[in-house]
Amino acid sequence: MELHDTKQTMVQLMVTIFLFILATGSSWAQSSDDVSWAKRVDTGSQVVTTMQFYVHDTLSGRNPSAVKVAQPQSSTNSLGGFGSLLMVDDPLTEGPNKNSKLIGHARGMYGQAAQNDIGLIMVLNYGFTDGVYKDSSFSLLSLNPAMQTVREMAIVGGTGLFRLARGYALARTYWIDPSTGDAIVGYNVTITTYI
């Protein structure tokens, strides 16, 4: 009779521990969703973050967010201005509308690295100002084949919550003004970091 009571007590204890783990949000699959544009899932050994946001790259007007800082000395007849380099401070927003919530900035540079098509070498830091991501950033270093519908680019590091980040960004042009080059680009990002 005593052995049966011990087994029953052990089962009750295990059920209680299991329920406690579920109720407290154990790190086995803990999710942090204090912003609508990103989701973090803690798997126990690493954190996988997925994000969706928009980059507003403005080359025209009185206050452009991208300006040309270098160009080749001789004029080239290449498709996209091979050798041109732009410095950027592009706003990142939650939605595609310029008035949607500002969540950070993409800062760095991109240049035309292809002679016969449009291939931009991207060297950018995506820094965030919203929610748990405030003061965290990831770095992207990759070729952006801008004429493709969806472009995949490599994430090579980061700071804050994205320290030792690795991952990729999928970019899709949401809107472009062909006369000025102004564009809104949607990003879907997947980042993995260690705990």
Backbone as a ProteinNet text record, in pm:
[ID]
protein_1_A
[PRIMARY]
MELHDTKQTMVQLMVTIFLFILATGSSWAQSSDDVSWAKRVDTGSQVVTTMQFYVHDTLSGRNPSAVKVAQPQSSTNSLGGFGSLLMVDDPLTEGPNKNSKLIGHARGMYGQAAQNDIGLIMVLNYGFTDGVYKDSSFSLLSLNPAMQTVREMAIVGGTGLFRLARGYALARTYWIDPSTGDAIVGYNVTITTYI
[TERTIARY]
82.5	0	87.3	195.8	283.9	351.2	387.7	449.4	352.3	226	123.8	110.1	111.4	101.8	222.4	340.9	463.2	456.4	411.6	398.5	297.8	185.9	82.5	135.4	212.1	271.8	371.6	451.1	549	477.6	370.9	293.9	236	181.3	125	233.9	352.5	464.3	507.3	517	557.3	454.3	327.2	221.5	229.4	251.8	263.9	382.3	496.8	615.6	587.9	526.4	493.2	401.7	299.1	206.3	275.7	366.7	442.4	528.2	593.9	677.7	592.6	479	390.3	341.7	305.9	250.5	354.3	479.1	582	655.1	625	690.2	834.1	860.2	996	1068.3	1199.2	1279.5	1278.7	1206.8	1200.2	1141.8	1049.8	991.2	929.1	1004.6	953.9	952.2	847.4	833.3	819.7	883.1	873.8	815.5	695.5	625.5	576.2	666.8	620.1	606.2	639.2	619.3	547.2	474.7	397.3	480.7	595.9	675.5	783.5	796.3	900.6	854.8	916.2	886	1015.9	1037.6	1155.3	1108.7	1174.2	1144.8	1273.3	1270.9	1384.3	1368.1	1461	1451.9	1529.5	1596.3	1675.8	1825.1	1868.6	2010.6	2036.4	1932.6	1945.9	1812.1	1819.8	1699	1684	1563.7	1533.4	1438.2	1479.3	1398.7	1355.8	1226.5	1175.8	1117.6	1143.1	1098.3	1043.2	950.9	901.4	891.3	959.4	957.6	984	980.6	997.5	1108.9	1187.5	1296.1	1252.3	1267.4	1231.6	1360.8	1397.9	1522.1	1485.9	1519.6	1480.3	1604	1614	1726.9	1692.7	1565	1520.9	1472.9	1442.7	1382.8	1485.1	1433.7	1519.5	1591.1	1540.9	1600.5	1614.1	1701.5	1714.5	1777.2	1741.5	1801.8	1918.4	1942.6	2055.9	2119.3	2251.4	2321.3	2445.3	2472	2590.2	2714.2	2811.1	2934.4	3055.2	3041.7	3152	3094.8	3169.3	3134.2	3262.4	3263.4	3385.7	3426.7	3558	3606	3561.2	3564.8	3520.2	3376	3304.3	3164.3	3161.4	3076.7	3064.7	2927	2918.5	2789.8	2725.4	2763.3	2706.5	2560.8	2486.4	2342.3	2307.2	2377.4	2338.3	2437.9	2532.2	2629.4	2739.8	2801.8	2907.2	3008.7	3034.9	3132.2	3071	2943.4	2878.1	2858.9	2874.8	2862.2	2771.1	2673.1	2579.6	2588.8	2580.5	2572.9	2425.6	2378	2235.3	2207.9	2094.8	2034.1	1883.5	1842.8	1704.4	1617.7	1499.2	1406.9	1353.4	1335.4	1270.5	1134.4	1029.9	895.1	823.7	723	642.8	560.9	512.4	432.9	492	435.1	491.3	464.6	368	335.1	443.4	486.5	589.7	548.8	419.3	370.6	351.8	384.1	369.2	480.6	466	554.1	701.3	785.6	930.1	985.9	1060.2	1116.1	1268.3	1330.9	1476.9	1527.6	1657.7	1723.1	1819.4	1829.4	1934.4	2041.7	2161.1	2269.3	2392.2	2455.7	2575	2587.7	2622.4	2639.4	2606.7	2574.6	2561.7	2618.2	2670.8	2731	2699.7	2706.5	2681	2805.9	2796.9	2911.7	2907.5	2807.5	2795.6	2803.1	2871.6	2886	2771.4	2709.8	2611.1	2469	2445.8	2310.8	2312.1	2204.9	2202.4	2228	2347	2387.6	2451.9	2380.9	2427.6	2498.1	2620.3	2686.8	2636.2	2577	2511.9	2600.4	2634.6	2709.9	2629.7	2534.1	2438.3	2420.1	2394.4	2360.8	2215.1	2133.4	1991.2	1973.4	1959.7	1948.8	1805.4	1762.6	1622.5	1604.8	1485.8	1454.4	1324.9	1271	1138	1140	1063.2	1041.5	1169.4	1171.4	1288.8	1408.8	1385.9	1493.9	1565.3	1516.9	1579.1	1727.5	1812.3	1957.8	2022	1947	2003.7	2009.8	2103.5	2117.3	2171	2148.2	2215.4	2285.2	2388	2466.9	2444.8	2426.4	2404.6	2520.4	2582	2689.7	2662.5	2615.2	2573.3	2550.9	2541.7	2505	2353.5	2297.4	2153.7	2127.6	2084	2050	1914.6	1916.1	1797.3	1687.6	1717.1	1613.3	1536	1580.7	1506.5	1387.9	1280.6	1160.1	1188.1	1254.4	1292.1	1442.4	1507	1652.1	1687.5	1777.1	1823.4	1962	1977.4	2104.9	2146.9	2277.4	2332.8	2343.3	2306.5	2326.9	2450.8	2546	2678	2715.1	2626.9	2658.2	2557.3	2584.9	2494.3	2539	2455.4	2483.2	2358.4	2373.8	2259.7	2197.6	2067.2	1998.6	2047	2114.9	2162.1	2312.6	2372.9	2515.6	2540.1	2643.7	2678	2567.9	2492.8	2381.4	2430.8	2347.1	2364.2	2223.7	2211.7	2078.8	2071.3	1948.8	1928.7	1810.8	1813.1	1704.3	1651.2	1520.2	1455.6	1394.4	1437.2	1389.3	1302.9	1193.1	1101.8	1061.8	1078.4	1041	889.8	847	704.8	659.4	745.6	715	845.9	847.8	965	919.3	987.3	964.3	1078.7	1052.6	1160.9	1232.4	1167.1	1231.5	1331.8	1309.9	1400.7	1483.8	1435.1	1501.8	1453.1	1364.4	1307.8	1236	1250.9	1190.7	1150	1050.4	1011.9	1029.8	1109.5	1143.3	1098.5	1023.2	981.8	1088.4	1115.6	1214.5	1147.3	1179.3	1146.6	1280.6	1306.8	1438.4	1426.3	1521.2	1532.6	1673.7	1683.6	1812.6	1818.4	1932.7	1955.8	2072.1	2054.7	2161.4	2171.4	2286	2305.3	2253.7	2217.4	2172.1	2293.1
-118.8	0	125.8	124.6	238.9	269.8	165.8	183.3	251.8	216.4	276.6	426	461.4	601.6	680.8	620.7	687.3	713.8	615.6	633.4	744	742.2	843.5	982	994.2	1122	1169.4	1077.4	1112.9	1163.4	1095.6	1137.7	1276.6	1300.9	1432.9	1539.9	1506.2	1600.4	1632.5	1530.1	1550.9	1635.4	1611	1690.2	1834.8	1854.9	1989.4	2063	1996.6	2059.1	2094.5	2003.1	2027.4	2149.3	2155.5	2268.7	2398.6	2393.5	2511.5	2562.1	2468.7	2506.7	2573.2	2517.1	2578.4	2715.6	2728.5	2854.8	2965.6	2931.4	3034.2	3064.4	2990.3	3020.6	2977.7	2855.8	2802.5	2840.1	2840.5	2876.5	2768	2657.1	2553.9	2610.1	2696.8	2757	2890.6	2971	3098.7	3199	3275.1	3374.8	3512.2	3612	3749.2	3833.8	3884	3955.9	4091.9	4179.4	4309.4	4410	4369.5	4454	4370.8	4438.3	4364.7	4323.1	4385.8	4361.7	4256.2	4198.8	4098.6	3995.6	3879	3771.4	3698.5	3677.2	3602.7	3472.5	3363.5	3234	3177.7	3152.7	3096.4	2944.9	2873.6	2728.1	2657.5	2732.4	2673.4	2687.6	2670	2684.6	2803.3	2850.3	2966.5	3040.1	3161.2	3242.1	3267.9	3243.5	3270.7	3390.4	3494.7	3616.1	3631.9	3655.2	3687.6	3827.9	3904.4	4043.7	4076.4	4169.6	4225.6	4376.6	4451	4597.1	4653.7	4786.8	4854	4958.2	4965.9	5062.8	5168.2	5295.9	5407.5	5472.6	5443.5	5493.8	5610.4	5732.9	5854.1	5924.7	5934.7	6001.1	6142.8	6177.7	6307.5	6398.8	6522.2	6617.1	6694	6771.2	6858.5	6784	6667.5	6593.7	6445.1	6413.6	6274.6	6189.5	6060.1	5969.3	5892.1	5909.4	5846.6	5950.6	5970.1	6068.6	6005.1	6045	5993.8	6058.9	5978.7	6030.8	6004.3	5915.3	5886.6	5835.8	5867	5813.9	5802.7	5721.8	5706.3	5838.6	5857.9	5980.5	5990	5879.1	5882	5835.9	5888.2	5846.3	5706.6	5622.7	5486.8	5469.2	5378.3	5349.7	5226.2	5193	5074.4	5099.5	4991.9	5000	5078.1	5053.7	5115.1	5212.6	5263.8	5358.9	5290.1	5187.1	5110.3	5202.3	5175.7	5252.9	5360.4	5389.6	5491.5	5437.2	5524.5	5486.5	5586.5	5534.4	5619.4	5591.2	5696.7	5686.7	5701.3	5616	5615.9	5625.4	5684.5	5687.4	5674.2	5553	5527.5	5492.8	5552.6	5514.6	5372.6	5301.4	5170.2	5190.8	5141.2	5158.3	5023.6	5024.1	4904.7	4865.2	4963.8	4940.2	5016.2	4999.5	5064.8	5215.1	5265.7	5407.1	5487.1	5598.4	5681.6	5728.5	5741.4	5785.6	5671.5	5549.8	5439.3	5447.5	5373.1	5384	5363.7	5460.3	5451.5	5351.7	5251.5	5149.8	5146.4	5228.3	5231.8	5294.5	5269.8	5324.5	5222.3	5223	5148.1	5249.7	5229.3	5325.6	5255.3	5319.2	5262.2	5309.6	5216.1	5255	5139.4	5176.4	5078.2	5138.1	5050.5	5096.3	5002.2	5056.5	4976.9	4895	4762.8	4673.6	4587.5	4603.4	4523.8	4614.9	4567.7	4650.2	4633.6	4516.1	4488.4	4471.3	4486.4	4482.7	4566.7	4564.8	4642.1	4546.3	4553.7	4471.4	4561.2	4584.4	4677.1	4600.5	4640.3	4583	4661.1	4590	4651.8	4632.9	4741.8	4739.6	4827	4764.5	4841	4784.9	4875.7	4841.6	4879	4781.1	4804.2	4816.9	4940	4967.6	4996.7	4941.1	4951.1	5039.8	5103.6	5197.9	5161.1	5042.5	5006.8	4879.5	4879.1	4759.4	4699.6	4567.2	4498.6	4510.4	4551.1	4562.4	4697	4787.1	4919.8	4902.4	4972.6	4970.9	4840.5	4755.1	4635.9	4660.2	4593.5	4610	4481.2	4467.5	4361	4422.5	4352.5	4400.8	4312	4377.2	4307.4	4341.1	4238.8	4256.6	4157.9	4208	4116.7	4191.5	4115	4171.9	4171.3	4283.4	4298	4306.8	4195.4	4200.2	4270.8	4401.3	4485.2	4462.5	4404.8	4383.7	4253.5	4169.2	4047.3	4081.5	4006.5	4032.2	4017.4	3907.2	3883.2	3865.1	3939.5	3932.7	3877.4	3778.7	3722.9	3778.3	3829	3887.8	3833.6	3830	3768.3	3866	3816.7	3890	3830.6	3917.3	3869.9	3902.6	3965	3997.2	4093.9	4139.3	4233.9	4274	4355.6	4403.2	4384.1	4395	4383.1	4245.3	4239.4	4110.7	4030.4	4096.8	4029.1	4002.9	4002.9	3972.2	3832.2	3817.6	3692.6	3645.4	3738.6	3704.5	3640.2	3551.1	3495.3	3477.8	3495	3481.9	3539.1	3572.9	3625	3722.1	3807.7	3902.4	3879.6	3874.7	3869.6	4006.5	4070.3	4204.9	4199.2	4276.4	4285.2	4431.7	4486.7	4626.2	4640.4	4728.5	4756.3	4867.1	4968.7	5082.8	5144.6	5191.6	5263.8	5373.4	5488.1	5597.5	5590.1	5547	5528.5	5658.1	5771.4	5898.2	5946.6	5912.9	5961	5849.6	5727.1	5616.2	5596.7	5684.9	5667.6	5533	5462.8	5329.6	5298.2	5212.1	5151.6	5002.4	4942.7	4801	4728.1	4620.5	4536.6	4432.7	4413.7	4314.9	4209.6	4083.3	3971.9	3914.1	3917.3	3883.2	3766.1	3675.1	3565.5	3567.5	3577.6	3585.7	3479.7	3412.4	3317.5	3367.3	3364.3	3403.2	3297.4	3291.6	3200.4	3264.6	3180.6	3232.1	3261.8
0	0	0	73.4	83.5	-50.5	-130.4	-260.9	-357.6	-353.3	-437.1	-405.2	-277.4	-235.7	-284.1	-279.2	-323.7	-473.2	-552	-696.9	-728.8	-656.9	-680.2	-645.8	-539.4	-499.2	-604.8	-661.1	-764.7	-891.3	-929.7	-1047.1	-1024.5	-906.8	-876.1	-879.6	-827.3	-827.4	-971.1	-1055.9	-1194.8	-1270	-1247.9	-1311.1	-1263.7	-1135.1	-1079	-1140.5	-1153.5	-1213.5	-1358.9	-1432.7	-1572.7	-1587.6	-1505.6	-1510.6	-1471.4	-1374.6	-1333.9	-1449.9	-1520.5	-1634.1	-1741.8	-1772	-1871.8	-1828.5	-1702.8	-1652.5	-1647	-1617.3	-1602.5	-1731.6	-1837.7	-1965.5	-1966.6	-1943.2	-1945	-2072.6	-2068.7	-2184.8	-2291.4	-2271.5	-2375.1	-2503	-2496.6	-2616.8	-2579.6	-2509.8	-2463	-2576.3	-2586.5	-2690.4	-2626.5	-2689.6	-2641.5	-2753.9	-2736.9	-2842.8	-2794.3	-2751.8	-2704.4	-2818.4	-2941.3	-3059.2	-3164.7	-3253.3	-3353.7	-3474.4	-3494.7	-3614.9	-3597	-3476.7	-3452.8	-3351.8	-3359.9	-3266	-3232.9	-3102.5	-3054.8	-2994.1	-3031.1	-2972.5	-2914	-2784.1	-2711.3	-2710.3	-2776	-2784.4	-2674.1	-2589.5	-2482.3	-2508	-2633.1	-2664.7	-2756.5	-2823.7	-2910.7	-2917.3	-2970.1	-2988.4	-3137.7	-3189.3	-3329.4	-3331.6	-3400.9	-3412.6	-3557.4	-3578.8	-3712.1	-3706.4	-3811.2	-3816.2	-3953.8	-3955.3	-4080.7	-4061.4	-4149.1	-4141.9	-4280.3	-4290.4	-4418.7	-4409.4	-4517.3	-4530.2	-4631.4	-4593.8	-4682	-4730.4	-4856	-4915.3	-5006.5	-4961.6	-5033.5	-5086.9	-5219.6	-5283.5	-5326.9	-5329.4	-5381.4	-5269.3	-5307.4	-5213.8	-5132.2	-5036.8	-4955	-4843.4	-4805.5	-4694.2	-4730.8	-4828.3	-4868.7	-4757.8	-4756.2	-4657.8	-4718.1	-4847.5	-4916.2	-5008.1	-4993.2	-5076.1	-5137.4	-5261.7	-5331.8	-5272.3	-5231.8	-5173.8	-5261.8	-5361.5	-5454.2	-5584.7	-5691.7	-5822.7	-5903.4	-6008.1	-6087.3	-6152.8	-6171.2	-6234.7	-6379.6	-6449.5	-6588.5	-6594	-6690.3	-6701.4	-6762	-6705.9	-6757.1	-6817.7	-6907.5	-6970.6	-6908.7	-6787.2	-6723.4	-6688.5	-6674	-6650	-6523.5	-6414.1	-6287.4	-6228.6	-6307.5	-6253.7	-6176	-6235.3	-6169.5	-6101.2	-5974.7	-5898.6	-5811.3	-5827.7	-5743.4	-5602.5	-5503.5	-5362.8	-5292.2	-5216.5	-5142.9	-4993.4	-4913.7	-4768.2	-4731.2	-4637.8	-4607	-4457	-4427.5	-4294.1	-4317.4	-4356	-4395.5	-4275.2	-4264.6	-4157.5	-4178.3	-4067	-4065.5	-4001	-4066	-4011.7	-4001.4	-3916.3	-3892	-4015.7	-4089.7	-4210.3	-4327.3	-4447.5	-4565.7	-4575.5	-4502.6	-4506.1	-4433.4	-4492.3	-4427.3	-4288.5	-4264.1	-4133.4	-4035.1	-4075.3	-3981.1	-3876.1	-3769.9	-3653.4	-3690.2	-3650.5	-3669.5	-3568.4	-3616.6	-3526.3	-3528.1	-3612.9	-3618	-3745.7	-3774.1	-3893.3	-3952.1	-4084.7	-4154.5	-4189.9	-4136.1	-4157.3	-4211	-4306.6	-4367.9	-4510.3	-4599.5	-4738.9	-4831.6	-4953	-5059.5	-5186.8	-5271	-5395.4	-5509.1	-5629.8	-5749.3	-5779.1	-5759.9	-5772.3	-5898.3	-5982.3	-6104.6	-6226.6	-6331	-6450.5	-6549.4	-6553.7	-6658.4	-6608.5	-6479	-6423	-6296	-6221.4	-6097.6	-5981.9	-5926.5	-5813.1	-5709.5	-5601	-5498.3	-5387.4	-5354.5	-5238	-5116.8	-5023.1	-4907.1	-4784.2	-4717.9	-4592.8	-4496.1	-4426.7	-4347.6	-4207.9	-4115	-3977	-3955.7	-3916	-3890.2	-3739.3	-3691.9	-3549	-3510.9	-3397.8	-3357.3	-3234.8	-3228.5	-3120.7	-3050.2	-3077.8	-3030.5	-2947.1	-2838.1	-2756.6	-2700.7	-2687.6	-2632.6	-2725.7	-2850.1	-2948.4	-2942.6	-2858.6	-2845	-2814.8	-2889.7	-2875.9	-2923.4	-2993.3	-3056.4	-3206.7	-3272.1	-3416.9	-3478.8	-3610	-3683.7	-3804.4	-3852	-3964.6	-4085.9	-4198.9	-4324.6	-4417.2	-4474.7	-4572.4	-4683.5	-4797.7	-4902.8	-5032.7	-5141.4	-5269.8	-5282.6	-5325.5	-5344.9	-5495.1	-5557	-5699.8	-5717.3	-5720.5	-5703.3	-5806.2	-5921	-6022.2	-5999.3	-5907.1	-5876.5	-5786.7	-5799.1	-5719.9	-5570.8	-5533.3	-5393.4	-5389.4	-5300.5	-5286	-5148.8	-5144.6	-5016.9	-4986.8	-4863.8	-4823.5	-4687.3	-4664.1	-4543.7	-4427	-4309.4	-4184.1	-4118.9	-4085	-4043.3	-3899.1	-3824.2	-3685.3	-3628.3	-3506.3	-3445	-3306.1	-3242.5	-3106.8	-3021.5	-2890.2	-2799.3	-2809	-2831.9	-2844.8	-2964.9	-3058.8	-3179.6	-3179.2	-3061.4	-3051.5	-3108.1	-3192.1	-3260.2	-3355	-3411	-3500.3	-3629	-3679.5	-3812.7	-3869	-3999.1	-4056.4	-4195.5	-4234.5	-4369	-4369.9	-4471.6	-4494.3	-4634.6	-4646.8	-4777.8	-4803	-4909.9	-4942.9	-5067.1	-5064.9	-5179.2	-5191.7	-5311	-5334.8	-5325.1	-5236.3	-5217.4	-5313.4	-5330.6	-5416.7	-5463.1	-5587.3	-5637.7	-5732.3	-5725.8	-5820.5	-5921.2	-6044.4	-6141.2	-6178.7	-6162.7	-6201	-6096.5	-5968.7	-5863.5	-5799.8	-5808.1	-5739.7	-5597.6	-5550	-5415.7	-5409.6	-5296.4	-5286.7	-5143.8	-5131.9	-5004.6	-5023.8	-4936.6	-4949.1	-4823.9	-4841.8	-4730.5	-4700.2	-4571.9	-4527.1	-4439.6	-4467.9	-4379.6	-4336.3	-4206.5	-4152.8	-4056.7	-4066.1	-3969.8	-3914	-3780.5	-3712.6	-3603.1	-3593.9	-3486.7	-3401.9	-3271.4	-3177.9	-3069.2	-3003.7	-2890.9	-2763.6	-2668.9	-2539	-2453.7
[MASK]
+++++++++++++++++++++++++++++++++++++++++++++++++++++++++++++++++++++++++++++++++++++++++++++++++++++++++++++++++++++++++++++++++++++++++++++++++++++++++++++++++++++++++++++++++++++++++++++++++++

